[in-house]
């Protein structure tokens, strides 16, 4: 399980190797994505709180990168943070996400990106629920929910 210490280590010393890389030009991404998805994932934008389609999603499944379709999170690690953005406590796999120290807007924050295609996803904070204490605060527009085919009502 990743903790805040691991996240800081990744952001300072370098991120784990991804299983594969997906690289495209800005023009290619623009063609694949909606203008809002492009603004957020490729230009480090943020969607307005409480507007994202996945904010209150509770279906079982995986949350995949909207750009390259790599699984990033799953529904079992999603939690209701009340912030207005989908929130998770862990990545689906340690090397699915990359971390980058972000000092824009006069704050030191840790940006989270897709480790496969560098899509901007959101930020991570050390105020999540135990045991990891992590809160991945992610834009809905950066992900698509791939629902599980066998429905689990509980
Ligand atoms: Zn990606």
mmCIF file with all atom_site columns, N, CA, C and O in Angstrom, residues 51-91:
data_model
loop_
_atom_site.group_PDB
_atom_site.id
_atom_site.type_symbol
_atom_site.label_atom_id
_atom_site.label_alt_id
_atom_site.label_comp_id
_atom_site.label_asym_id
_atom_site.label_entity_id
_atom_site.label_seq_id
_atom_site.pdbx_PDB_ins_code
_atom_site.Cartn_x
_atom_site.Cartn_y
_atom_site.Cartn_z
_atom_site.occupancy
_atom_site.B_iso_or_equiv
_atom_site.pdbx_formal_charge
_atom_site.auth_seq_id
_atom_site.auth_comp_id
_atom_site.auth_asym_id
_atom_site.auth_atom_id
_atom_site.pdbx_PDB_model_num
ATOM 1   N N  . UNK A 1 51 ? -19.436 18.921 -10.765 1.00 0.00 ? 51 UNK A N  1
ATOM 2   C CA . UNK A 1 51 ? -20.003 18.862 -12.111 1.00 0.00 ? 51 UNK A CA 1
ATOM 3   C C  . UNK A 1 51 ? -19.656 17.557 -12.817 1.00 0.00 ? 51 UNK A C  1
ATOM 4   O O  . UNK A 1 51 ? -20.262 17.210 -13.810 1.00 0.00 ? 51 UNK A O  1
ATOM 5   N N  . UNK A 1 52 ? -18.652 16.836 -12.317 1.00 0.00 ? 52 UNK A N  1
ATOM 6   C CA . UNK A 1 52 ? -18.158 15.659 -13.022 1.00 0.00 ? 52 UNK A CA 1
ATOM 7   C C  . UNK A 1 52 ? -19.139 14.505 -12.990 1.00 0.00 ? 52 UNK A C  1
ATOM 8   O O  . UNK A 1 52 ? -19.772 14.244 -11.974 1.00 0.00 ? 52 UNK A O  1
ATOM 9   N N  . UNK A 1 53 ? -19.229 13.803 -14.118 1.00 0.00 ? 53 UNK A N  1
ATOM 10  C CA . UNK A 1 53 ? -20.181 12.699 -14.241 1.00 0.00 ? 53 UNK A CA 1
ATOM 11  C C  . UNK A 1 53 ? -19.851 11.543 -13.299 1.00 0.00 ? 53 UNK A C  1
ATOM 12  O O  . UNK A 1 53 ? -20.740 10.796 -12.900 1.00 0.00 ? 53 UNK A O  1
ATOM 13  N N  . UNK A 1 54 ? -18.597 11.382 -12.939 1.00 0.00 ? 54 UNK A N  1
ATOM 14  C CA . UNK A 1 54 ? -18.198 10.220 -12.135 1.00 0.00 ? 54 UNK A CA 1
ATOM 15  C C  . UNK A 1 54 ? -18.159 10.518 -10.646 1.00 0.00 ? 54 UNK A C  1
ATOM 16  O O  . UNK A 1 54 ? -17.855 9.647  -9.838  1.00 0.00 ? 54 UNK A O  1
ATOM 17  N N  . UNK A 1 55 ? -18.493 11.747 -10.294 1.00 0.00 ? 55 UNK A N  1
ATOM 18  C CA . UNK A 1 55 ? -18.387 12.174 -8.906  1.00 0.00 ? 55 UNK A CA 1
ATOM 19  C C  . UNK A 1 55 ? -19.219 11.287 -7.993  1.00 0.00 ? 55 UNK A C  1
ATOM 20  O O  . UNK A 1 55 ? -18.755 10.846 -6.949  1.00 0.00 ? 55 UNK A O  1
ATOM 21  N N  . UNK A 1 56 ? -20.442 11.000 -8.392  1.00 0.00 ? 56 UNK A N  1
ATOM 22  C CA . UNK A 1 56 ? -21.306 10.176 -7.543  1.00 0.00 ? 56 UNK A CA 1
ATOM 23  C C  . UNK A 1 56 ? -21.538 8.790  -8.140  1.00 0.00 ? 56 UNK A C  1
ATOM 24  O O  . UNK A 1 56 ? -22.519 8.134  -7.815  1.00 0.00 ? 56 UNK A O  1
ATOM 25  N N  . UNK A 1 57 ? -20.642 8.356  -9.005  1.00 0.00 ? 57 UNK A N  1
ATOM 26  C CA . UNK A 1 57 ? -20.775 7.010  -9.576  1.00 0.00 ? 57 UNK A CA 1
ATOM 27  C C  . UNK A 1 57 ? -20.443 5.966  -8.507  1.00 0.00 ? 57 UNK A C  1
ATOM 28  O O  . UNK A 1 57 ? -19.480 6.128  -7.768  1.00 0.00 ? 57 UNK A O  1
ATOM 29  N N  . UNK A 1 58 ? -21.264 4.933  -8.437  1.00 0.00 ? 58 UNK A N  1
ATOM 30  C CA . UNK A 1 58 ? -20.999 3.881  -7.458  1.00 0.00 ? 58 UNK A CA 1
ATOM 31  C C  . UNK A 1 58 ? -20.983 2.503  -8.090  1.00 0.00 ? 58 UNK A C  1
ATOM 32  O O  . UNK A 1 58 ? -20.986 1.498  -7.394  1.00 0.00 ? 58 UNK A O  1
ATOM 33  N N  . UNK A 1 59 ? -20.994 2.450  -9.414  1.00 0.00 ? 59 UNK A N  1
ATOM 34  C CA . UNK A 1 59 ? -20.975 1.155  -10.085 1.00 0.00 ? 59 UNK A CA 1
ATOM 35  C C  . UNK A 1 59 ? -19.613 0.484  -9.905  1.00 0.00 ? 59 UNK A C  1
ATOM 36  O O  . UNK A 1 59 ? -18.590 1.166  -9.874  1.00 0.00 ? 59 UNK A O  1
ATOM 37  N N  . UNK A 1 60 ? -19.653 -0.837 -9.811  1.00 0.00 ? 60 UNK A N  1
ATOM 38  C CA . UNK A 1 60 ? -18.393 -1.587 -9.723  1.00 0.00 ? 60 UNK A CA 1
ATOM 39  C C  . UNK A 1 60 ? -17.689 -1.552 -11.069 1.00 0.00 ? 60 UNK A C  1
ATOM 40  O O  . UNK A 1 60 ? -18.319 -1.686 -12.114 1.00 0.00 ? 60 UNK A O  1
ATOM 41  N N  . UNK A 1 61 ? -16.420 -1.311 -11.047 1.00 0.00 ? 61 UNK A N  1
ATOM 42  C CA . UNK A 1 61 ? -15.684 -1.304 -12.302 1.00 0.00 ? 61 UNK A CA 1
ATOM 43  C C  . UNK A 1 61 ? -14.355 -0.626 -12.151 1.00 0.00 ? 61 UNK A C  1
ATOM 44  O O  . UNK A 1 61 ? -13.924 -0.282 -11.047 1.00 0.00 ? 61 UNK A O  1
ATOM 45  N N  . UNK A 1 62 ? -13.724 -0.424 -13.311 1.00 0.00 ? 62 UNK A N  1
ATOM 46  C CA . UNK A 1 62 ? -12.418 0.210  -13.324 1.00 0.00 ? 62 UNK A CA 1
ATOM 47  C C  . UNK A 1 62 ? -12.518 1.594  -13.931 1.00 0.00 ? 62 UNK A C  1
ATOM 48  O O  . UNK A 1 62 ? -13.286 1.819  -14.868 1.00 0.00 ? 62 UNK A O  1
ATOM 49  N N  . UNK A 1 63 ? -11.699 2.500  -13.409 1.00 0.00 ? 63 UNK A N  1
ATOM 50  C CA . UNK A 1 63 ? -11.618 3.843  -13.943 1.00 0.00 ? 63 UNK A CA 1
ATOM 51  C C  . UNK A 1 63 ? -10.373 3.922  -14.822 1.00 0.00 ? 63 UNK A C  1
ATOM 52  O O  . UNK A 1 63 ? -9.251  3.836  -14.329 1.00 0.00 ? 63 UNK A O  1
ATOM 53  N N  . UNK A 1 64 ? -10.624 4.061  -16.121 1.00 0.00 ? 64 UNK A N  1
ATOM 54  C CA . UNK A 1 64 ? -9.524  4.056  -17.076 1.00 0.00 ? 64 UNK A CA 1
ATOM 55  C C  . UNK A 1 64 ? -9.195  5.472  -17.534 1.00 0.00 ? 64 UNK A C  1
ATOM 56  O O  . UNK A 1 64 ? -10.069 6.342  -17.571 1.00 0.00 ? 64 UNK A O  1
ATOM 57  N N  . UNK A 1 65 ? -7.945  5.671  -17.913 1.00 0.00 ? 65 UNK A N  1
ATOM 58  C CA . UNK A 1 65 ? -7.514  6.954  -18.459 1.00 0.00 ? 65 UNK A CA 1
ATOM 59  C C  . UNK A 1 65 ? -8.315  7.265  -19.723 1.00 0.00 ? 65 UNK A C  1
ATOM 60  O O  . UNK A 1 65 ? -8.447  6.421  -20.600 1.00 0.00 ? 65 UNK A O  1
ATOM 61  N N  . UNK A 1 66 ? -8.858  8.466  -19.816 1.00 0.00 ? 66 UNK A N  1
ATOM 62  C CA . UNK A 1 66 ? -9.671  8.848  -20.979 1.00 0.00 ? 66 UNK A CA 1
ATOM 63  C C  . UNK A 1 66 ? -8.803  8.935  -22.238 1.00 0.00 ? 66 UNK A C  1
ATOM 64  O O  . UNK A 1 66 ? -9.287  8.765  -23.347 1.00 0.00 ? 66 UNK A O  1
ATOM 65  N N  . UNK A 1 67 ? -7.520  9.171  -22.069 1.00 0.00 ? 67 UNK A N  1
ATOM 66  C CA . UNK A 1 67 ? -6.616  9.346  -23.215 1.00 0.00 ? 67 UNK A CA 1
ATOM 67  C C  . UNK A 1 67 ? -6.109  8.018  -23.767 1.00 0.00 ? 67 UNK A C  1
ATOM 68  O O  . UNK A 1 67 ? -6.094  7.814  -24.972 1.00 0.00 ? 67 UNK A O  1
ATOM 69  N N  . UNK A 1 68 ? -5.667  7.114  -22.885 1.00 0.00 ? 68 UNK A N  1
ATOM 70  C CA . UNK A 1 68 ? -4.975  5.904  -23.373 1.00 0.00 ? 68 UNK A CA 1
ATOM 71  C C  . UNK A 1 68 ? -5.642  4.622  -22.893 1.00 0.00 ? 68 UNK A C  1
ATOM 72  O O  . UNK A 1 68 ? -5.161  3.536  -23.209 1.00 0.00 ? 68 UNK A O  1
ATOM 73  N N  . UNK A 1 69 ? -6.732  4.730  -22.115 1.00 0.00 ? 69 UNK A N  1
ATOM 74  C CA . UNK A 1 69 ? -7.526  3.580  -21.670 1.00 0.00 ? 69 UNK A CA 1
ATOM 75  C C  . UNK A 1 69 ? -6.807  2.662  -20.678 1.00 0.00 ? 69 UNK A C  1
ATOM 76  O O  . UNK A 1 69 ? -7.239  1.543  -20.436 1.00 0.00 ? 69 UNK A O  1
ATOM 77  N N  . UNK A 1 70 ? -5.725  3.107  -20.092 1.00 0.00 ? 70 UNK A N  1
ATOM 78  C CA . UNK A 1 70 ? -5.047  2.308  -19.071 1.00 0.00 ? 70 UNK A CA 1
ATOM 79  C C  . UNK A 1 70 ? -5.836  2.383  -17.761 1.00 0.00 ? 70 UNK A C  1
ATOM 80  O O  . UNK A 1 70 ? -6.224  3.481  -17.350 1.00 0.00 ? 70 UNK A O  1
ATOM 81  N N  . UNK A 1 71 ? -6.085  1.256  -17.084 1.00 0.00 ? 71 UNK A N  1
ATOM 82  C CA . UNK A 1 71 ? -6.770  1.313  -15.789 1.00 0.00 ? 71 UNK A CA 1
ATOM 83  C C  . UNK A 1 71 ? -5.932  2.087  -14.754 1.00 0.00 ? 71 UNK A C  1
ATOM 84  O O  . UNK A 1 71 ? -4.729  1.858  -14.617 1.00 0.00 ? 71 UNK A O  1
ATOM 85  N N  . UNK A 1 72 ? -6.598  3.010  -14.047 1.00 0.00 ? 72 UNK A N  1
ATOM 86  C CA . UNK A 1 72 ? -5.910  3.868  -13.078 1.00 0.00 ? 72 UNK A CA 1
ATOM 87  C C  . UNK A 1 72 ? -6.367  3.570  -11.648 1.00 0.00 ? 72 UNK A C  1
ATOM 88  O O  . UNK A 1 72 ? -5.557  3.538  -10.720 1.00 0.00 ? 72 UNK A O  1
ATOM 89  N N  . UNK A 1 73 ? -7.678  3.417  -11.489 1.00 0.00 ? 73 UNK A N  1
ATOM 90  C CA . UNK A 1 73 ? -8.273  3.205  -10.166 1.00 0.00 ? 73 UNK A CA 1
ATOM 91  C C  . UNK A 1 73 ? -9.389  2.188  -10.328 1.00 0.00 ? 73 UNK A C  1
ATOM 92  O O  . UNK A 1 73 ? -9.814  1.918  -11.438 1.00 0.00 ? 73 UNK A O  1
ATOM 93  N N  . UNK A 1 74 ? -9.881  1.636  -9.205  1.00 0.00 ? 74 UNK A N  1
ATOM 94  C CA . UNK A 1 74 ? -11.117 0.869  -9.326  1.00 0.00 ? 74 UNK A CA 1
ATOM 95  C C  . UNK A 1 74 ? -12.098 1.268  -8.241  1.00 0.00 ? 74 UNK A C  1
ATOM 96  O O  . UNK A 1 74 ? -11.766 2.014  -7.323  1.00 0.00 ? 74 UNK A O  1
ATOM 97  N N  . UNK A 1 75 ? -13.327 0.777  -8.437  1.00 0.00 ? 75 UNK A N  1
ATOM 98  C CA . UNK A 1 75 ? -14.432 1.257  -7.603  1.00 0.00 ? 75 UNK A CA 1
ATOM 99  C C  . UNK A 1 75 ? -14.256 0.875  -6.139  1.00 0.00 ? 75 UNK A C  1
ATOM 100 O O  . UNK A 1 75 ? -14.833 1.518  -5.267  1.00 0.00 ? 75 UNK A O  1
ATOM 101 N N  . UNK A 1 76 ? -13.455 -0.148 -5.851  1.00 0.00 ? 76 UNK A N  1
ATOM 102 C CA . UNK A 1 76 ? -13.299 -0.560 -4.447  1.00 0.00 ? 76 UNK A CA 1
ATOM 103 C C  . UNK A 1 76 ? -12.437 0.423  -3.646  1.00 0.00 ? 76 UNK A C  1
ATOM 104 O O  . UNK A 1 76 ? -12.463 0.396  -2.420  1.00 0.00 ? 76 UNK A O  1
ATOM 105 N N  . UNK A 1 77 ? -11.676 1.260  -4.332  1.00 0.00 ? 77 UNK A N  1
ATOM 106 C CA . UNK A 1 77 ? -10.814 2.214  -3.626  1.00 0.00 ? 77 UNK A CA 1
ATOM 107 C C  . UNK A 1 77 ? -11.320 3.648  -3.773  1.00 0.00 ? 77 UNK A C  1
ATOM 108 O O  . UNK A 1 77 ? -10.638 4.607  -3.453  1.00 0.00 ? 77 UNK A O  1
ATOM 109 N N  . UNK A 1 78 ? -12.572 3.766  -4.288  1.00 0.00 ? 78 UNK A N  1
ATOM 110 C CA . UNK A 1 78 ? -13.194 5.078  -4.415  1.00 0.00 ? 78 UNK A CA 1
ATOM 111 C C  . UNK A 1 78 ? -13.895 5.390  -3.098  1.00 0.00 ? 78 UNK A C  1
ATOM 112 O O  . UNK A 1 78 ? -14.427 4.490  -2.452  1.00 0.00 ? 78 UNK A O  1
ATOM 113 N N  . UNK A 1 79 ? -13.871 6.633  -2.684  1.00 0.00 ? 79 UNK A N  1
ATOM 114 C CA . UNK A 1 79 ? -14.613 6.995  -1.472  1.00 0.00 ? 79 UNK A CA 1
ATOM 115 C C  . UNK A 1 79 ? -15.241 8.374  -1.634  1.00 0.00 ? 79 UNK A C  1
ATOM 116 O O  . UNK A 1 79 ? -14.859 9.145  -2.507  1.00 0.00 ? 79 UNK A O  1
ATOM 117 N N  . UNK A 1 80 ? -16.244 8.646  -0.824  1.00 0.00 ? 80 UNK A N  1
ATOM 118 C CA . UNK A 1 80 ? -16.969 9.913  -0.905  1.00 0.00 ? 80 UNK A CA 1
ATOM 119 C C  . UNK A 1 80 ? -16.249 10.947 -0.046  1.00 0.00 ? 80 UNK A C  1
ATOM 120 O O  . UNK A 1 80 ? -16.311 10.901 1.168   1.00 0.00 ? 80 UNK A O  1
ATOM 121 N N  . UNK A 1 81 ? -15.538 11.863 -0.695  1.00 0.00 ? 81 UNK A N  1
ATOM 122 C CA . UNK A 1 81 ? -14.742 12.834 0.060   1.00 0.00 ? 81 UNK A CA 1
ATOM 123 C C  . UNK A 1 81 ? -15.520 14.115 0.348   1.00 0.00 ? 81 UNK A C  1
ATOM 124 O O  . UNK A 1 81 ? -15.099 14.913 1.173   1.00 0.00 ? 81 UNK A O  1
ATOM 125 N N  . UNK A 1 82 ? -16.638 14.304 -0.381  1.00 0.00 ? 82 UNK A N  1
ATOM 126 C CA . UNK A 1 82 ? -17.404 15.535 -0.209  1.00 0.00 ? 82 UNK A CA 1
ATOM 127 C C  . UNK A 1 82 ? -16.780 16.749 -0.876  1.00 0.00 ? 82 UNK A C  1
ATOM 128 O O  . UNK A 1 82 ? -17.265 17.865 -0.722  1.00 0.00 ? 82 UNK A O  1
ATOM 129 N N  . UNK A 1 83 ? -15.693 16.554 -1.626  1.00 0.00 ? 83 UNK A N  1
ATOM 130 C CA . UNK A 1 83 ? -15.011 17.688 -2.251  1.00 0.00 ? 83 UNK A CA 1
ATOM 131 C C  . UNK A 1 83 ? -15.630 18.086 -3.581  1.00 0.00 ? 83 UNK A C  1
ATOM 132 O O  . UNK A 1 83 ? -15.390 19.179 -4.074  1.00 0.00 ? 83 UNK A O  1
ATOM 133 N N  . UNK A 1 84 ? -16.412 17.176 -4.194  1.00 0.00 ? 84 UNK A N  1
ATOM 134 C CA . UNK A 1 84 ? -16.963 17.468 -5.506  1.00 0.00 ? 84 UNK A CA 1
ATOM 135 C C  . UNK A 1 84 ? -16.158 16.894 -6.649  1.00 0.00 ? 84 UNK A C  1
ATOM 136 O O  . UNK A 1 84 ? -16.474 17.136 -7.809  1.00 0.00 ? 84 UNK A O  1
ATOM 137 N N  . UNK A 1 85 ? -15.117 16.130 -6.306  1.00 0.00 ? 85 UNK A N  1
ATOM 138 C CA . UNK A 1 85 ? -14.352 15.408 -7.327  1.00 0.00 ? 85 UNK A CA 1
ATOM 139 C C  . UNK A 1 85 ? -14.251 13.938 -6.924  1.00 0.00 ? 85 UNK A C  1
ATOM 140 O O  . UNK A 1 85 ? -14.184 13.631 -5.730  1.00 0.00 ? 85 UNK A O  1
ATOM 141 N N  . UNK A 1 86 ? -14.214 13.042 -7.911  1.00 0.00 ? 86 UNK A N  1
ATOM 142 C CA . UNK A 1 86 ? -14.009 11.629 -7.571  1.00 0.00 ? 86 UNK A CA 1
ATOM 143 C C  . UNK A 1 86 ? -12.720 11.467 -6.771  1.00 0.00 ? 86 UNK A C  1
ATOM 144 O O  . UNK A 1 86 ? -11.703 12.070 -7.112  1.00 0.00 ? 86 UNK A O  1
ATOM 145 N N  . UNK A 1 87 ? -12.785 10.670 -5.704  1.00 0.00 ? 87 UNK A N  1
ATOM 146 C CA . UNK A 1 87 ? -11.648 10.544 -4.792  1.00 0.00 ? 87 UNK A CA 1
ATOM 147 C C  . UNK A 1 87 ? -11.326 9.076  -4.545  1.00 0.00 ? 87 UNK A C  1
ATOM 148 O O  . UNK A 1 87 ? -12.220 8.258  -4.393  1.00 0.00 ? 87 UNK A O  1
ATOM 149 N N  . UNK A 1 88 ? -10.045 8.783  -4.493  1.00 0.00 ? 88 UNK A N  1
ATOM 150 C CA . UNK A 1 88 ? -9.567  7.418  -4.318  1.00 0.00 ? 88 UNK A CA 1
ATOM 151 C C  . UNK A 1 88 ? -8.459  7.410  -3.268  1.00 0.00 ? 88 UNK A C  1
ATOM 152 O O  . UNK A 1 88 ? -7.816  8.429  -3.031  1.00 0.00 ? 88 UNK A O  1
ATOM 153 N N  . UNK A 1 89 ? -8.239  6.222  -2.679  1.00 0.00 ? 89 UNK A N  1
ATOM 154 C CA . UNK A 1 89 ? -7.204  6.124  -1.645  1.00 0.00 ? 89 UNK A CA 1
ATOM 155 C C  . UNK A 1 89 ? -5.929  5.449  -2.137  1.00 0.00 ? 89 UNK A C  1
ATOM 156 O O  . UNK A 1 89 ? -4.904  5.530  -1.469  1.00 0.00 ? 89 UNK A O  1
ATOM 157 N N  . UNK A 1 90 ? -5.990  4.758  -3.274  1.00 0.00 ? 90 UNK A N  1
ATOM 158 C CA . UNK A 1 90 ? -4.833  4.055  -3.837  1.00 0.00 ? 90 UNK A CA 1
ATOM 159 C C  . UNK A 1 90 ? -4.980  3.998  -5.354  1.00 0.00 ? 90 UNK A C  1
ATOM 160 O O  . UNK A 1 90 ? -6.108  4.032  -5.865  1.00 0.00 ? 90 UNK A O  1
ATOM 161 N N  . UNK A 1 91 ? -3.859  3.852  -6.070  1.00 0.00 ? 91 UNK A N  1
ATOM 162 C CA . UNK A 1 91 ? -3.970  3.541  -7.500  1.00 0.00 ? 91 UNK A CA 1
ATOM 163 C C  . UNK A 1 91 ? -4.306  2.068  -7.678  1.00 0.00 ? 91 UNK A C  1
ATOM 164 O O  . UNK A 1 91 ? -4.138  1.283  -6.743  1.00 0.00 ? 91 UNK A O  1
#
